[in-house]
Amino acid sequence: MTELLKISLPDGSVREMAPGSTPADIAAAIGPGLAKAAIAARVDGELRDLNRPLEGDAAVALVTMRDEADALELVRHDYAHVLAEAVQNLYPGTQITFGPATDDGFYYDFAPDPARGPFTEDDLPAIEEEMRRIIARNEPLVREVWEREALRDLWLTQGETFKAEWLMELPADAEITIYRSGQWMDLCRGPHLASTGKLDPQAFKLTRVSGAYWRGDQNNAMLSRIYGTGWLNKKQLAEHLTRLEEAAKRDHRKLGRDMDLFHLQEEAHGSVFWHPKGYRIWRELEAYMRRRMDAAGYREIKTPQLMDVRQWEQSGHWGKYAENMFAVPDITPDVAEDSGAAAPKVAPDAEWMAIKPMNCPAHVLVFKQGITSYRDLPIRLGEMGCCHRNEPHGALHGLMRVRQFTQDDAHIFCTEAQVVEEVRAFCALADAVYRDFGFSYHVKLALRPEKRFGSEADWDKAEQELRDAVAEAGMANADFGWEELPGEGAFYAPKLEWHLTDAIGRTWQVGTIQGDRVLPERLDASYVGEDGERHRPVMLHRAIFGSYERFIGILIEHFAGRLPTWLAPVQAVVATIVSDADGYAADVSAKLAAAGIRVETDTRNEKINYKVREHSLQKVPHLLVIGKREAEEGTVALRTLGAEHQKVMSLDEALALLVAEATPPDLRPA
C-alpha cells in the first residue's frame, strides 16, 4: 500500500494526501470556498504554484488574495510574462531576456528586431490591448522541467540568443524550468498563478520605456525596457496612479528649479550646485544636527578626503568596494602644453590615493592617536563628512542618488558592556530628530549577509546587542514596525535601519547604526582596560539624516516644497500694495531681520495678486501685505501659505508669531 503524505497546516492539523497531490488538491479537500480562493501555497516556507505536486511530507500554507504581499509578487510576475508574450505576438523577431516583479509593478527587457528599432511609449497602448487579450484567453501557466542542452538548442533555433546565453551560465546543479502559456514559453523559476485569467485585466498599466544594457554592463547590447505597474484590482491601480500624480507634483528636481534651490549639470555628474536658497536649507539642517550631536556628547572632527589606497586595503574596503571608489595617482600630471584634452601620463609604479567613500577608517585613525583608557570610553566622534562614490551615470537621480554627498556621520568607540546603552541612546536621539520633522518610521534589523568578515560568534553577539537595545528603547514591537531582514547587513556588521514614511505614504531608508568588531581588529584599534591589558573597542557606525543631499530631497518632497518656517530659505516677504507704503515696508523688514527672520521686501510696481502668486510658487511661508491703511495704523495683513484668508494684526503680534515659527524645534521651550 502506498504511504500517504503528511501535510501540516497552519492551524496545527495534519492531513494525509496521496503521493503527487498538489496544494490545489489540499484546498479542495478542505472546502470549495478555499479551493476557489487559493492562488498559490507556501510549502515549507517556499512560495510555490498551486498545481505543483508535493515531493513529500510538508508544512503547507495556502495563499489567497488576502495575503497581499505574496499575491502582489505573484500577479506582478505574471504581468511581466504576459507583457513579454504580448510583445512577441505583436513584434515578431523580438528577443526576450528578463522580466522581474518590482516594488510597485514589473518590467521586461527586450532586444527588438534591428530593422524595427527600439520600442517607444507610442507602442504601449497596443501592447496593453494585446496583454488584455492574453488574459481573456485564460491560458494555463504550466511549469515544465527541461534538460539544459535541449532547451538551449530550442532557444538557438528560435533565435533567442540572450536566453540561451543565460541558460548556460546557470549553476550546473540548477533545475531548469520553463513556464508555458499556450505555445509561448519563458525560462523561469516561478512561481505563477494557475492561469492568465487569474489576473485583473483592468489592474495594470504600462508606464514608460527606457534603455537598459544586457546584464547591466555598458559593454553589452542596449535593450528596450518596458515598465508597468500591476495590482490585485482596479481600485488599487487607481490609488497608485493618484499617488504617482502627487509624487510628480512633489518631485524635488522640479521644485528645486522652481524654488531656485540647486541644479545639476554634465560638467559634474552626480554633484550638486547649491544655490543660495538651497544652501540656506543645508546650513539650517547642519546647525540643527550640530546642536543635537553636541548635546548628546559627540565631538566633531574633520578628516582627509584623500588617503593612500593601502589604508583602504587594510580596512577591507578596497577588496569589497573598489569599483565604487574614485582613485587618483599620487603624481604631478605630465601634460604637454599642446596636448589638448589628452589624459595625463601615469607611471606604472605610481602610488595611488583614493577619495574616501566613507569616513570610518579615518575615524579609527583619529581614535588611535595616543593611549586610550577604558575610563575615556565611550568616545563619540562626529563629522559632517564629504564623501564620493562612483555611482553609474544611469543610476544618478537628482539629490536622491549622487556621487558627492555629505553625511551626518559619527562613530562611537565603546566597551562591549556599553554597546546596548549607546545604541539605546541613539534610538532615542533618532526618534527625537525624526519627530522634529514630522516623520513616522519603522525600525528594522538587517542581519548577516552571505559574504562577510568576522566570526560567527561576533555576528551572534552583535545582532543580539542590537535586538536588546531596541527592546530597551521600547521599539521592538508593531508600533515601530519592528522587523528582522536576513542577509541585509553590511559585510562587516549587522545594522539597525530607520525607514521613514512621508506625507504620501512612501518609505525612505535613512538612519542606521551598526555594531562593528571587524574594523577595529583590521586597523588595530585598542584601549587599555581596567586590567592594564589592551582590548579591542566595539565601533558603532551611525547616521540619522544619512546624507544631507538625500535628506533635503526627501524633505522637499515630504513637504511639497512648503518647508516649515524654521527651515524655509525665505521665511517672510513684505509686499506693498501701493508705493506710499514703501517706507513702512522697509521699517517692517528691518524689524523682522533684527529679530532673526529671513525676510525679503517686494516693492515692485506690480499688482498684489501677482506678487502673492509669485511668492506662493516660491513656497514662502508668510507674506506680510502692506497698503496705505496698514502703513497708517502700524499693522500688517498676514497671509500664510496655504491659508484661505489673511489676518490683519499689529506688527508686534506678527513678529511674535514669526519668531515662534522660525525657532528650530530643538530650541523651543519644552
GROMACS .gro file of N, CA and C in nm, residues 561-575 588-589 592 597-602 608 611-612 614-626 636-643 645-647 649 653-663 668:
model
  192
  561GLY      N    1   0.761   7.114  -0.095
  561GLY     CA    2   0.826   7.244  -0.104
  561GLY      C    3   0.789   7.340   0.006
  562ARG      N    4   0.678   7.313   0.076
  562ARG     CA    5   0.631   7.404   0.182
  562ARG      C    6   0.702   7.369   0.314
  563LEU      N    7   0.829   7.401   0.319
  563LEU     CA    8   0.910   7.366   0.435
  563LEU      C    9   0.862   7.440   0.559
  564PRO      N   10   0.882   7.380   0.677
  564PRO     CA   11   0.849   7.452   0.800
  564PRO      C   12   0.921   7.586   0.802
  565THR      N   13   0.862   7.683   0.868
  565THR     CA   14   0.918   7.819   0.866
  565THR      C   15   1.063   7.821   0.909
  566TRP      N   16   1.101   7.740   1.009
  566TRP     CA   17   1.239   7.745   1.058
  566TRP      C   18   1.339   7.697   0.954
  567LEU      N   19   1.294   7.616   0.858
  567LEU     CA   20   1.383   7.565   0.753
  567LEU      C   21   1.374   7.644   0.623
  568ALA      N   22   1.267   7.719   0.602
  568ALA     CA   23   1.245   7.788   0.475
  568ALA      C   24   1.359   7.886   0.447
  569PRO      N   25   1.411   7.887   0.326
  569PRO     CA   26   1.521   7.980   0.294
  569PRO      C   27   1.479   8.126   0.307
  570VAL      N   28   1.357   8.157   0.266
  570VAL     CA   29   1.298   8.289   0.290
  570VAL      C   30   1.175   8.265   0.375
  571GLN      N   31   1.174   8.323   0.495
  571GLN     CA   32   1.066   8.294   0.589
  571GLN      C   33   0.948   8.390   0.574
  572ALA      N   34   0.974   8.508   0.522
  572ALA     CA   35   0.867   8.607   0.506
  572ALA      C   36   0.904   8.705   0.396
  573VAL      N   37   0.802   8.753   0.326
  573VAL     CA   38   0.818   8.860   0.227
  573VAL      C   39   0.722   8.972   0.266
  574VAL      N   40   0.774   9.093   0.271
  574VAL     CA   41   0.692   9.212   0.294
  574VAL      C   42   0.660   9.270   0.157
  575ALA      N   43   0.531   9.268   0.119
  575ALA     CA   44   0.489   9.309  -0.014
  575ALA      C   45   0.394   9.429  -0.005
  588VAL      N   46   0.931   9.760   0.845
  588VAL     CA   47   0.885   9.627   0.887
  588VAL      C   48   0.993   9.523   0.859
  589SER      N   49   1.051   9.528   0.740
  589SER     CA   50   1.156   9.432   0.704
  589SER      C   51   1.275   9.443   0.798
  592LEU      N   52   1.190   9.277   1.129
  592LEU     CA   53   1.190   9.132   1.118
  592LEU      C   54   1.333   9.079   1.110
  597ILE      N   55   1.460   8.698   1.146
  597ILE     CA   56   1.375   8.642   1.040
  597ILE      C   57   1.442   8.664   0.904
  598ARG      N   58   1.443   8.561   0.822
  598ARG     CA   59   1.497   8.573   0.685
  598ARG      C   60   1.387   8.636   0.599
  599VAL      N   61   1.401   8.762   0.567
  599VAL     CA   62   1.293   8.839   0.507
  599VAL      C   63   1.340   8.908   0.380
  600GLU      N   64   1.249   8.921   0.285
  600GLU     CA   65   1.272   8.998   0.163
  600GLU      C   66   1.160   9.101   0.150
  601THR      N   67   1.188   9.207   0.076
  601THR     CA   68   1.089   9.312   0.055
  601THR      C   69   1.056   9.321  -0.094
  602ASP      N   70   0.927   9.326  -0.126
  602ASP     CA   71   0.882   9.334  -0.265
  602ASP      C   72   0.802   9.463  -0.283
  608ILE      N   73  -0.089   9.332  -0.648
  608ILE     CA   74  -0.064   9.249  -0.530
  608ILE      C   75  -0.097   9.103  -0.557
  611LYS      N   76   0.204   8.944  -0.705
  611LYS     CA   77   0.306   8.920  -0.604
  611LYS      C   78   0.271   8.799  -0.518
  612VAL      N   79   0.144   8.792  -0.476
  612VAL     CA   80   0.102   8.679  -0.393
  612VAL      C   81   0.125   8.547  -0.467
  614GLU      N   82   0.333   8.480  -0.715
  614GLU     CA   83   0.475   8.454  -0.736
  614GLU      C   84   0.541   8.400  -0.609
  615HIS      N   85   0.515   8.462  -0.496
  615HIS     CA   86   0.579   8.418  -0.372
  615HIS      C   87   0.518   8.287  -0.322
  616SER      N   88   0.394   8.260  -0.357
  616SER     CA   89   0.334   8.130  -0.324
  616SER      C   90   0.404   8.019  -0.400
  617LEU      N   91   0.435   8.043  -0.528
  617LEU     CA   92   0.508   7.944  -0.606
  617LEU      C   93   0.648   7.921  -0.550
  618GLN      N   94   0.704   8.023  -0.487
  618GLN     CA   95   0.835   8.010  -0.422
  618GLN      C   96   0.823   7.945  -0.283
  619LYS      N   97   0.699   7.913  -0.242
  619LYS     CA   98   0.671   7.844  -0.114
  619LYS      C   99   0.717   7.927   0.007
  620VAL      N  100   0.706   8.059  -0.002
  620VAL     CA  101   0.740   8.143   0.113
  620VAL      C  102   0.630   8.126   0.218
  621PRO      N  103   0.666   8.091   0.342
  621PRO     CA  104   0.563   8.059   0.443
  621PRO      C  105   0.469   8.174   0.474
  622HIS      N  106   0.522   8.297   0.481
  622HIS     CA  107   0.439   8.410   0.523
  622HIS      C  108   0.461   8.531   0.433
  623LEU      N  109   0.350   8.593   0.395
  623LEU     CA  110   0.352   8.716   0.317
  623LEU      C  111   0.286   8.825   0.400
  624LEU      N  112   0.360   8.931   0.424
  624LEU     CA  113   0.306   9.044   0.500
  624LEU      C  114   0.268   9.154   0.401
  625VAL      N  115   0.138   9.168   0.377
  625VAL     CA  116   0.088   9.262   0.277
  625VAL      C  117   0.064   9.397   0.344
  626ILE      N  118   0.115   9.501   0.280
  626ILE     CA  119   0.108   9.635   0.338
  626ILE      C  120   0.053   9.734   0.236
  636VAL      N  121  -0.011   9.490   0.979
  636VAL     CA  122   0.021   9.413   0.858
  636VAL      C  123  -0.095   9.318   0.831
  637ALA      N  124  -0.114   9.284   0.704
  637ALA     CA  125  -0.209   9.179   0.668
  637ALA      C  126  -0.128   9.053   0.641
  638LEU      N  127  -0.137   8.957   0.731
  638LEU     CA  128  -0.053   8.837   0.723
  638LEU      C  129  -0.124   8.728   0.643
  639ARG      N  130  -0.061   8.687   0.534
  639ARG     CA  131  -0.111   8.575   0.451
  639ARG      C  132  -0.016   8.458   0.471
  640THR      N  133  -0.067   8.350   0.526
  640THR     CA  134   0.013   8.230   0.549
  640THR      C  135  -0.006   8.133   0.433
  641LEU      N  136   0.101   8.076   0.383
  641LEU     CA  137   0.096   7.985   0.268
  641LEU      C  138  -0.003   7.872   0.295
  642GLY      N  139  -0.099   7.856   0.204
  642GLY     CA  140  -0.198   7.750   0.217
  642GLY      C  141  -0.325   7.792   0.288
  643ALA      N  142  -0.323   7.907   0.357
  643ALA     CA  143  -0.443   7.954   0.428
  643ALA      C  144  -0.536   8.026   0.330
  645HIS      N  145  -0.752   8.279   0.406
  645HIS     CA  146  -0.773   8.420   0.434
  645HIS      C  147  -0.652   8.481   0.501
  646GLN      N  148  -0.635   8.611   0.484
  646GLN     CA  149  -0.530   8.683   0.553
  646GLN      C  150  -0.585   8.740   0.684
  647LYS      N  151  -0.493   8.767   0.778
  647LYS     CA  152  -0.531   8.822   0.907
  647LYS      C  153  -0.460   8.955   0.927
  649MET      N  154  -0.319   9.225   1.173
  649MET     CA  155  -0.274   9.226   1.312
  649MET      C  156  -0.165   9.331   1.328
  653GLU      N  157   0.248   9.166   1.699
  653GLU     CA  158   0.182   9.035   1.704
  653GLU      C  159   0.234   8.945   1.592
  654ALA      N  160   0.248   9.003   1.473
  654ALA     CA  161   0.300   8.926   1.360
  654ALA      C  162   0.444   8.883   1.386
  655LEU      N  163   0.523   8.972   1.443
  655LEU     CA  164   0.662   8.941   1.471
  655LEU      C  165   0.673   8.826   1.571
  656ALA      N  166   0.591   8.828   1.676
  656ALA     CA  167   0.594   8.721   1.776
  656ALA      C  168   0.558   8.587   1.713
  657LEU      N  169   0.459   8.589   1.623
  657LEU     CA  170   0.418   8.466   1.555
  657LEU      C  171   0.532   8.412   1.469
  658LEU      N  172   0.596   8.501   1.392
  658LEU     CA  173   0.704   8.458   1.303
  658LEU      C  174   0.824   8.408   1.381
  659VAL      N  175   0.860   8.477   1.488
  659VAL     CA  176   0.974   8.435   1.567
  659VAL      C  177   0.949   8.296   1.626
  660ALA      N  178   0.828   8.270   1.673
  660ALA     CA  179   0.796   8.138   1.729
  660ALA      C  180   0.811   8.029   1.624
  661GLU      N  181   0.759   8.054   1.503
  661GLU     CA  182   0.767   7.952   1.398
  661GLU      C  183   0.909   7.938   1.344
  662ALA      N  184   0.988   8.046   1.348
  662ALA     CA  185   1.124   8.042   1.293
  662ALA      C  186   1.223   7.981   1.391
  663THR      N  187   1.180   7.954   1.512
  663THR     CA  188   1.268   7.892   1.610
  663THR      C  189   1.278   7.742   1.582
  668ARG      N  190   1.298   7.530   2.101
  668ARG     CA  191   1.171   7.579   2.154
  668ARG      C  192   1.153   7.535   2.299
   0.00000   0.00000   0.00000
